[in-house]
mmCIF file of C-alpha atoms and ligand atoms in Angstrom:
data_model
loop_
_atom_site.group_PDB
_atom_site.id
_atom_site.type_symbol
_atom_site.label_atom_id
_atom_site.label_comp_id
_atom_site.label_asym_id
_atom_site.label_seq_id
_atom_site.Cartn_x
_atom_site.Cartn_y
_atom_site.Cartn_z
ATOM 1 C CA ALA A 1462 17.148 -13.489 32.983
ATOM 2 C CA GLY A 1463 19.041 -10.813 34.613
ATOM 3 C CA ALA A 1464 18.254 -8.408 37.355
ATOM 4 C CA THR A 1465 14.754 -7.227 37.731
ATOM 5 C CA VAL A 1466 13.055 -4.703 39.700
ATOM 6 C CA ASP A 1467 9.332 -5.342 41.048
ATOM 7 C CA HIS A 1468 6.840 -3.177 39.035
ATOM 8 C CA SER A 1469 3.246 -3.885 40.090
ATOM 9 C CA ASP A 1470 2.362 -7.578 39.181
ATOM 10 C CA ARG A 1471 5.273 -8.128 36.758
ATOM 11 C CA LYS A 1472 9.104 -8.079 37.146
ATOM 12 C CA VAL A 1473 10.572 -5.506 34.927
ATOM 13 C CA PRO A 1474 14.092 -6.091 33.642
ATOM 14 C CA VAL A 1475 16.527 -3.306 34.612
ATOM 15 C CA GLY A 1476 16.867 -0.707 31.903
ATOM 16 C CA VAL A 1477 13.145 -1.223 30.803
ATOM 17 C CA ASP A 1478 10.736 1.543 31.036
ATOM 18 C CA PRO A 1479 7.314 0.146 31.900
ATOM 19 C CA THR A 1480 5.455 3.354 30.980
ATOM 20 C CA ARG A 1481 6.455 3.228 27.394
ATOM 21 C CA ALA A 1482 4.840 0.638 25.084
ATOM 22 C CA SER A 1483 7.156 -1.601 22.952
ATOM 23 C CA ILE A 1484 6.382 -3.185 19.775
ATOM 24 C CA ALA A 1485 7.236 -6.740 20.980
ATOM 25 C CA ARG A 1486 5.190 -6.323 24.211
ATOM 26 C CA VAL A 1487 2.365 -4.789 22.283
ATOM 27 C CA TYR A 1488 2.607 -7.867 19.876
ATOM 28 C CA ASP A 1489 2.654 -10.296 22.664
ATOM 29 C CA ALA A 1490 -0.628 -8.524 24.155
ATOM 30 C CA PHE A 1491 -2.292 -9.195 20.643
ATOM 31 C CA LEU A 1492 -1.235 -12.697 20.961
ATOM 32 C CA GLY A 1493 -2.708 -13.052 24.448
ATOM 33 C CA GLY A 1494 0.731 -13.384 25.992
ATOM 34 C CA LYS A 1495 1.708 -12.635 29.580
ATOM 35 C CA ASP A 1496 4.956 -10.587 28.836
ATOM 36 C CA ASN A 1497 3.289 -7.117 28.568
ATOM 37 C CA TYR A 1498 2.619 -4.152 30.676
ATOM 38 C CA GLU A 1499 -0.709 -2.007 30.928
ATOM 39 C CA ILE A 1500 0.726 0.590 28.451
ATOM 40 C CA ASP A 1501 0.958 -2.220 25.891
ATOM 41 C CA ARG A 1502 -2.449 -3.650 26.543
ATOM 42 C CA GLN A 1503 -3.793 -0.153 26.113
ATOM 43 C CA VAL A 1504 -2.452 0.081 22.506
ATOM 44 C CA PHE A 1505 -3.974 -3.360 21.722
ATOM 45 C CA GLN A 1506 -7.310 -2.153 23.329
ATOM 46 C CA SER A 1507 -7.422 1.085 21.267
ATOM 47 C CA VAL A 1508 -6.776 -0.734 18.037
ATOM 48 C CA GLN A 1509 -9.645 -3.180 19.027
ATOM 49 C CA LYS A 1510 -11.812 -0.231 19.426
ATOM 50 C CA VAL A 1511 -11.585 0.560 15.699
ATOM 51 C CA ALA A 1512 -11.348 -3.049 14.810
ATOM 52 C CA PRO A 1513 -12.891 -5.575 17.119
ATOM 53 C CA GLU A 1514 -11.184 -8.475 15.326
ATOM 54 C CA ALA A 1515 -7.692 -6.794 15.745
ATOM 55 C CA GLN A 1516 -6.157 -9.850 17.326
ATOM 56 C CA GLU A 1517 -6.320 -11.662 13.897
ATOM 57 C CA LEU A 1518 -3.582 -9.321 12.605
ATOM 58 C CA ALA A 1519 -1.178 -11.112 14.993
ATOM 59 C CA LEU A 1520 -2.877 -14.573 14.740
ATOM 60 C CA GLU A 1521 -2.792 -14.633 10.980
ATOM 61 C CA ASN A 1522 0.895 -13.509 10.884
ATOM 62 C CA ARG A 1523 1.829 -16.352 13.303
ATOM 63 C CA GLY A 1524 -0.117 -18.704 11.177
ATOM 64 C CA PHE A 1525 1.812 -17.484 8.013
ATOM 65 C CA LEU A 1526 5.187 -17.619 9.883
ATOM 66 C CA ILE A 1527 4.556 -21.363 10.892
ATOM 67 C CA ARG A 1528 3.446 -22.595 7.514
ATOM 68 C CA ALA A 1529 6.156 -20.505 5.643
ATOM 69 C CA CYS A 1530 8.872 -22.063 7.975
ATOM 70 C CA ARG A 1531 7.525 -25.469 7.762
ATOM 71 C CA PHE A 1532 7.825 -24.955 3.702
ATOM 72 C CA LEU A 1533 11.331 -23.741 3.958
ATOM 73 C CA ALA A 1534 12.567 -26.233 6.303
ATOM 74 C CA GLY A 1535 10.878 -29.119 4.412
ATOM 75 C CA GLN A 1536 10.237 -28.817 0.708
ATOM 76 C CA ALA A 1537 12.742 -25.956 0.135
ATOM 77 C CA GLY A 1538 15.317 -27.780 2.070
ATOM 78 C CA ILE A 1539 16.735 -24.781 3.990
ATOM 79 C CA SER A 1540 18.763 -25.672 7.270
ATOM 80 C CA GLN A 1541 19.866 -21.962 8.275
ATOM 81 C CA PHE A 1542 17.252 -19.563 9.487
ATOM 82 C CA LEU A 1543 17.980 -15.647 10.101
ATOM 83 C CA ASP A 1544 14.929 -14.297 11.901
ATOM 84 C CA CYS A 1545 14.972 -10.524 11.918
ATOM 85 C CA GLY A 1546 12.741 -9.009 14.993
ATOM 86 C CA SER A 1547 11.959 -12.332 16.531
ATOM 87 C CA GLY A 1548 9.525 -10.937 19.113
ATOM 88 C CA LEU A 1549 9.009 -12.766 22.721
ATOM 89 C CA PRO A 1550 8.850 -16.385 23.133
ATOM 90 C CA THR A 1551 5.543 -17.681 22.186
ATOM 91 C CA ALA A 1552 3.918 -20.909 21.206
ATOM 92 C CA GLU A 1553 5.654 -22.515 18.149
ATOM 93 C CA ASN A 1554 8.880 -20.444 17.940
ATOM 94 C CA ILE A 1555 10.598 -20.751 14.559
ATOM 95 C CA HIS A 1556 13.376 -23.175 15.872
ATOM 96 C CA GLN A 1557 10.771 -25.628 17.273
ATOM 97 C CA VAL A 1558 8.763 -25.392 13.909
ATOM 98 C CA VAL A 1559 11.835 -26.251 11.866
ATOM 99 C CA GLN A 1560 13.992 -28.423 14.104
ATOM 100 C CA ARG A 1561 10.987 -30.755 14.179
ATOM 101 C CA ILE A 1562 11.370 -31.020 10.645
ATOM 102 C CA ASN A 1563 15.286 -30.965 10.240
ATOM 103 C CA PRO A 1564 16.849 -31.356 13.858
ATOM 104 C CA ASP A 1565 20.092 -29.903 12.366
ATOM 105 C CA ALA A 1566 18.494 -26.753 11.246
ATOM 106 C CA ARG A 1567 20.204 -23.552 12.783
ATOM 107 C CA VAL A 1568 18.328 -20.519 13.837
ATOM 108 C CA VAL A 1569 19.557 -17.112 14.735
ATOM 109 C CA TYR A 1570 16.983 -14.680 16.354
ATOM 110 C CA ILE A 1571 17.775 -11.057 16.148
ATOM 111 C CA ASP A 1572 15.929 -8.456 18.264
ATOM 112 C CA ASN A 1573 16.625 -5.070 19.957
ATOM 113 C CA ASP A 1574 13.993 -5.024 22.635
ATOM 114 C CA PRO A 1575 15.614 -5.596 26.134
ATOM 115 C CA VAL A 1576 12.598 -7.448 27.422
ATOM 116 C CA VAL A 1577 13.014 -9.858 24.357
ATOM 117 C CA LEU A 1578 16.651 -10.034 25.000
ATOM 118 C CA ALA A 1579 15.915 -11.254 28.540
ATOM 119 C CA HIS A 1580 13.384 -13.751 27.948
ATOM 120 C CA GLY A 1581 14.755 -14.545 24.584
ATOM 121 C CA ARG A 1582 18.184 -15.576 25.780
ATOM 122 C CA ALA A 1583 16.774 -17.716 28.488
ATOM 123 C CA LEU A 1584 13.923 -19.292 26.440
ATOM 124 C CA LEU A 1585 14.830 -19.331 23.005
ATOM 125 C CA GLU A 1586 18.386 -20.520 23.235
ATOM 126 C CA GLU A 1587 17.137 -24.004 23.975
ATOM 127 C CA ASN A 1588 20.056 -25.972 22.158
ATOM 128 C CA ASP A 1589 23.333 -25.452 20.420
ATOM 129 C CA ARG A 1590 21.857 -24.783 17.103
ATOM 130 C CA THR A 1591 19.536 -21.836 18.430
ATOM 131 C CA HIS A 1592 20.908 -18.594 19.184
ATOM 132 C CA PHE A 1593 19.741 -14.876 20.016
ATOM 133 C CA VAL A 1594 21.626 -11.987 18.968
ATOM 134 C CA SER A 1595 20.864 -8.370 19.886
ATOM 135 C CA ALA A 1596 21.235 -6.039 16.917
ATOM 136 C CA ASP A 1597 19.290 -3.525 14.797
ATOM 137 C CA ILE A 1598 17.665 -4.993 11.840
ATOM 138 C CA PHE A 1599 17.117 -1.638 10.199
ATOM 139 C CA HIS A 1600 20.903 -1.397 9.633
ATOM 140 C CA PRO A 1601 21.774 -4.189 7.187
ATOM 141 C CA GLU A 1602 25.389 -3.546 7.413
ATOM 142 C CA GLU A 1603 25.357 -4.140 11.047
ATOM 143 C CA ILE A 1604 23.536 -7.345 10.749
ATOM 144 C CA LEU A 1605 25.532 -8.619 7.651
ATOM 145 C CA GLU A 1606 28.900 -7.880 9.249
ATOM 146 C CA ASN A 1607 27.771 -9.206 12.580
ATOM 147 C CA GLN A 1608 30.428 -11.834 13.768
ATOM 148 C CA GLU A 1609 28.230 -13.591 16.109
ATOM 149 C CA ILE A 1610 25.745 -14.260 13.317
ATOM 150 C CA ARG A 1611 28.530 -15.202 10.907
ATOM 151 C CA GLN A 1612 29.710 -17.610 13.593
ATOM 152 C CA TYR A 1613 26.507 -19.510 13.509
ATOM 153 C CA LEU A 1614 25.309 -19.174 9.866
ATOM 154 C CA ASP A 1615 27.477 -19.940 6.965
ATOM 155 C CA PHE A 1616 26.684 -17.128 4.454
ATOM 156 C CA SER A 1617 28.155 -19.319 1.550
ATOM 157 C CA GLU A 1618 25.126 -21.539 1.681
ATOM 158 C CA PRO A 1619 21.524 -20.823 1.239
ATOM 159 C CA LEU A 1620 19.539 -19.519 3.996
ATOM 160 C CA ALA A 1621 16.044 -18.328 4.888
ATOM 161 C CA PHE A 1622 16.155 -14.504 5.715
ATOM 162 C CA LEU A 1623 12.740 -13.700 7.582
ATOM 163 C CA GLN A 1624 11.207 -10.227 8.015
ATOM 164 C CA LEU A 1625 8.016 -11.232 9.652
ATOM 165 C CA GLY A 1626 5.977 -8.452 11.057
ATOM 166 C CA THR A 1627 8.860 -6.152 11.282
ATOM 167 C CA LEU A 1628 9.095 -3.864 8.206
ATOM 168 C CA HIS A 1629 5.755 -2.073 9.008
ATOM 169 C CA HIS A 1630 7.556 -0.894 12.259
ATOM 170 C CA TYR A 1631 10.296 1.100 10.574
ATOM 171 C CA ASP A 1632 9.363 4.772 11.235
ATOM 172 C CA GLY A 1633 11.698 6.480 8.994
ATOM 173 C CA PRO A 1634 11.128 7.418 5.397
ATOM 174 C CA ARG A 1635 8.426 5.290 3.586
ATOM 175 C CA GLU A 1636 10.749 4.248 0.747
ATOM 176 C CA ARG A 1637 13.575 3.097 3.011
ATOM 177 C CA PRO A 1638 12.349 -0.619 3.802
ATOM 178 C CA ALA A 1639 12.662 -1.591 0.200
ATOM 179 C CA ARG A 1640 16.343 -0.152 0.025
ATOM 180 C CA ILE A 1641 16.892 -1.950 3.312
ATOM 181 C CA MET A 1642 15.660 -5.271 1.644
ATOM 182 C CA ARG A 1643 17.757 -4.664 -1.287
ATOM 183 C CA GLU A 1644 21.073 -4.348 0.807
ATOM 184 C CA TYR A 1645 20.211 -8.024 2.469
ATOM 185 C CA VAL A 1646 19.090 -9.646 -0.704
ATOM 186 C CA ASP A 1647 22.133 -8.545 -2.542
ATOM 187 C CA ALA A 1648 24.187 -10.337 0.447
ATOM 188 C CA LEU A 1649 22.218 -13.476 0.380
ATOM 189 C CA PRO A 1650 23.886 -16.501 -1.322
ATOM 190 C CA SER A 1651 22.141 -17.955 -4.309
ATOM 191 C CA GLY A 1652 19.299 -20.482 -3.427
ATOM 192 C CA SER A 1653 18.334 -18.383 -0.320
ATOM 193 C CA TYR A 1654 14.729 -17.532 0.321
ATOM 194 C CA ILE A 1655 13.082 -14.552 1.831
ATOM 195 C CA ALA A 1656 9.838 -14.336 3.740
ATOM 196 C CA ILE A 1657 8.107 -11.134 4.531
ATOM 197 C CA SER A 1658 4.662 -10.381 6.316
ATOM 198 C CA HIS A 1659 3.592 -6.841 6.487
ATOM 199 C CA PHE A 1660 0.303 -4.728 7.231
ATOM 200 C CA LEU A 1661 -1.466 -4.366 3.955
ATOM 201 C CA ASP A 1662 -3.927 -1.577 2.631
ATOM 202 C CA PRO A 1663 -6.153 -4.011 0.698
ATOM 203 C CA GLU A 1664 -7.353 -1.242 -1.615
ATOM 204 C CA ASN A 1665 -10.872 -2.563 -1.364
ATOM 205 C CA GLU A 1666 -13.780 -1.556 0.721
ATOM 206 C CA HIS A 1667 -11.680 -2.347 4.003
ATOM 207 C CA SER A 1668 -9.099 0.174 2.992
ATOM 208 C CA GLU A 1669 -10.740 2.632 5.266
ATOM 209 C CA LEU A 1670 -10.485 0.280 8.291
ATOM 210 C CA ALA A 1671 -6.862 -0.283 7.574
ATOM 211 C CA ARG A 1672 -6.159 3.542 7.591
ATOM 212 C CA ARG A 1673 -7.901 3.781 10.832
ATOM 213 C CA MET A 1674 -5.830 1.071 12.514
ATOM 214 C CA GLU A 1675 -2.655 2.590 11.087
ATOM 215 C CA HIS A 1676 -3.715 6.074 12.541
ATOM 216 C CA VAL A 1677 -4.192 4.304 15.867
ATOM 217 C CA PHE A 1678 -0.812 2.454 15.794
ATOM 218 C CA LEU A 1679 0.983 5.608 14.509
ATOM 219 C CA HIS A 1680 -0.566 7.869 17.327
ATOM 220 C CA SER A 1681 -0.202 5.277 20.094
ATOM 221 C CA PRO A 1682 2.447 4.951 22.667
ATOM 222 C CA MET A 1683 4.088 2.349 20.347
ATOM 223 C CA GLY A 1684 4.308 4.848 17.661
ATOM 224 C CA SER A 1685 4.770 2.671 14.590
ATOM 225 C CA GLY A 1686 2.609 0.454 12.141
ATOM 226 C CA THR A 1687 2.465 1.487 8.497
ATOM 227 C CA PHE A 1688 0.160 -0.220 5.991
ATOM 228 C CA ARG A 1689 1.397 -0.596 2.482
ATOM 229 C CA THR A 1690 -0.524 -1.521 -0.796
ATOM 230 C CA ARG A 1691 0.292 -4.520 -2.766
ATOM 231 C CA ALA A 1692 2.420 -2.751 -4.999
ATOM 232 C CA GLU A 1693 4.396 -1.283 -2.351
ATOM 233 C CA LEU A 1694 4.897 -4.772 -0.582
ATOM 234 C CA LEU A 1695 6.040 -6.177 -3.901
ATOM 235 C CA GLU A 1696 8.984 -3.673 -3.858
ATOM 236 C CA LEU A 1697 10.244 -5.287 -0.602
ATOM 237 C CA PHE A 1698 10.778 -8.564 -2.549
ATOM 238 C CA CYS A 1699 13.289 -6.821 -4.792
ATOM 239 C CA GLY A 1700 12.197 -8.580 -7.816
ATOM 240 C CA LEU A 1701 12.879 -12.175 -6.636
ATOM 241 C CA GLU A 1702 10.597 -14.716 -8.027
ATOM 242 C CA LEU A 1703 7.836 -15.523 -5.527
ATOM 243 C CA VAL A 1704 6.970 -19.135 -4.812
ATOM 244 C CA ASP A 1705 3.262 -20.033 -5.275
ATOM 245 C CA PRO A 1706 0.587 -18.559 -4.487
ATOM 246 C CA GLY A 1707 2.680 -15.236 -4.497
ATOM 247 C CA LEU A 1708 2.101 -12.264 -2.148
ATOM 248 C CA THR A 1709 -1.264 -12.756 -0.652
ATOM 249 C CA PHE A 1710 -3.419 -12.354 2.607
ATOM 250 C CA CYS A 1711 -1.557 -14.308 5.282
ATOM 251 C CA ALA A 1712 -4.579 -16.233 5.816
ATOM 252 C CA GLU A 1713 -4.567 -17.520 2.220
ATOM 253 C CA TRP A 1714 -0.932 -18.552 2.040
ATOM 254 C CA TRP A 1715 -1.276 -22.369 1.818
ATOM 255 C CA PRO A 1716 -3.800 -22.511 4.726
ATOM 256 C CA ASP A 1717 -4.059 -25.768 6.468
ATOM 257 C CA GLY A 1718 -7.664 -26.580 5.343
ATOM 258 C CA PRO A 1719 -10.500 -25.261 3.274
ATOM 259 C CA ARG A 1720 -11.996 -21.700 3.967
ATOM 260 C CA THR A 1721 -15.374 -22.056 5.664
ATOM 261 C CA ARG A 1722 -16.168 -18.471 5.957
ATOM 262 C CA PRO A 1723 -15.156 -15.186 4.124
ATOM 263 C CA LEU A 1724 -11.997 -13.422 5.345
ATOM 264 C CA SER A 1725 -12.934 -10.780 7.767
ATOM 265 C CA PRO A 1726 -11.833 -7.106 7.070
ATOM 266 C CA VAL A 1727 -8.686 -7.587 9.506
ATOM 267 C CA GLN A 1728 -7.659 -10.816 7.841
ATOM 268 C CA GLN A 1729 -7.523 -8.908 4.609
ATOM 269 C CA SER A 1730 -5.085 -6.445 6.198
ATOM 270 C CA ILE A 1731 -1.973 -8.400 6.646
ATOM 271 C CA ALA A 1732 -0.305 -10.154 3.806
ATOM 272 C CA GLY A 1733 2.663 -12.320 3.217
ATOM 273 C CA GLY A 1734 4.928 -13.955 0.684
ATOM 274 C CA VAL A 1735 7.915 -16.114 0.188
ATOM 275 C CA ALA A 1736 10.559 -15.511 -2.552
ATOM 276 C CA ARG A 1737 13.567 -17.349 -3.885
ATOM 277 C CA LYS A 1738 17.007 -15.855 -5.012
ATOM 278 C CA PRO A 1739 18.129 -17.694 -8.156
HETATM 279 N N1 SAM B 873 8.747 -11.763 13.614
HETATM 280 C C1 SAM B 873 7.804 -11.998 14.947
HETATM 281 C C2 SAM B 873 6.705 -12.769 14.384
HETATM 282 O O1 SAM B 873 6.227 -12.420 13.204
HETATM 283 O O2 SAM B 873 5.578 -13.326 14.950
HETATM 284 C C3 SAM B 873 7.697 -10.904 15.763
HETATM 285 C C4 SAM B 873 6.966 -9.800 15.123
HETATM 286 S S1 SAM B 873 6.847 -8.409 16.372
HETATM 287 C C5 SAM B 873 5.474 -7.494 15.552
HETATM 288 C C6 SAM B 873 8.253 -7.306 15.589
HETATM 289 C C7 SAM B 873 9.522 -7.498 16.368
HETATM 290 O O3 SAM B 873 10.433 -6.788 15.790
HETATM 291 C C8 SAM B 873 9.436 -7.181 17.780
HETATM 292 O O4 SAM B 873 9.834 -8.045 18.613
HETATM 293 C C9 SAM B 873 10.561 -5.805 17.867
HETATM 294 O O5 SAM B 873 11.160 -5.702 19.044
HETATM 295 C C10 SAM B 873 11.421 -6.068 16.688
HETATM 296 N N2 SAM B 873 12.092 -4.968 16.261
HETATM 297 C C11 SAM B 873 11.375 -3.819 15.887
HETATM 298 N N3 SAM B 873 12.369 -2.958 15.486
HETATM 299 C C12 SAM B 873 13.616 -3.541 15.524
HETATM 300 C C13 SAM B 873 15.052 -3.198 15.218
HETATM 301 N N4 SAM B 873 15.274 -1.990 14.684
HETATM 302 N N5 SAM B 873 15.903 -4.103 15.271
HETATM 303 C C14 SAM B 873 15.733 -5.234 15.895
HETATM 304 N N6 SAM B 873 14.452 -5.743 16.171
HETATM 305 C C15 SAM B 873 13.461 -4.876 16.061
#
């Protein structure tokens, strides 16, 4: 995976500053992965101080990702996946989930984190239907005109466009992610699906906790993590028709079995949905 220099217990890819937290590595720490540094674990620990069950943010997000991708590759019959902000390789990566259902499914992962790039190229590009592209997902025109992506995905056929756990890390103007999504949605062929998961302000007795987690994220060395209300999240879907059960807590989007205990406040702080472009 390219040149590395020794930094304490981990090999650090050249060009990576291990004294600055990165979104991908903090997320890896949340998931209990090994591709993170002390500074990343500190962000996770400070969120845990205000929300001891903070790990559920990442676990519920991953659960939603797996179930949504199973639906898209299976029932929805989608065979092309564009995954914006792939994150570090983990258990049940998207290509593994969808190619188990449809071995011909093609997956393009995009990320702009140099550690993801190093590990992603090595571990995610497992076969000739799975590719990793380094680009900025918050610049739709860059992604939509990217020749590497166009080489692997056919934009005249339906595809699944995934923004999972990404848009809440946009750190510019609050209204911009909806415009970013509009640019993408306009360019998607008819019959395509979009899937989004995002931190939620549940606007109930747990709103205060959401605000506290947001405060920690925004003031951490990672510096991003915006919680949006349901109405704000619906705007990200650009008016497309949501498939059942609509925009809901990630934990409640077609769970694998009956719920045996009430959802925790953290489980109520991340939502997801899947929508189809007619
Ligand atoms: N999508 C995965 C999931 O849901 O499990 C990973 C989510 S992780 C919280 C967000 C990912 O988005 C990170 O890997 C980060 O590097 C990536 N990311 C953030 N901003 C990005 C940008 N502007 N361009 C490309 N990737 C970005």
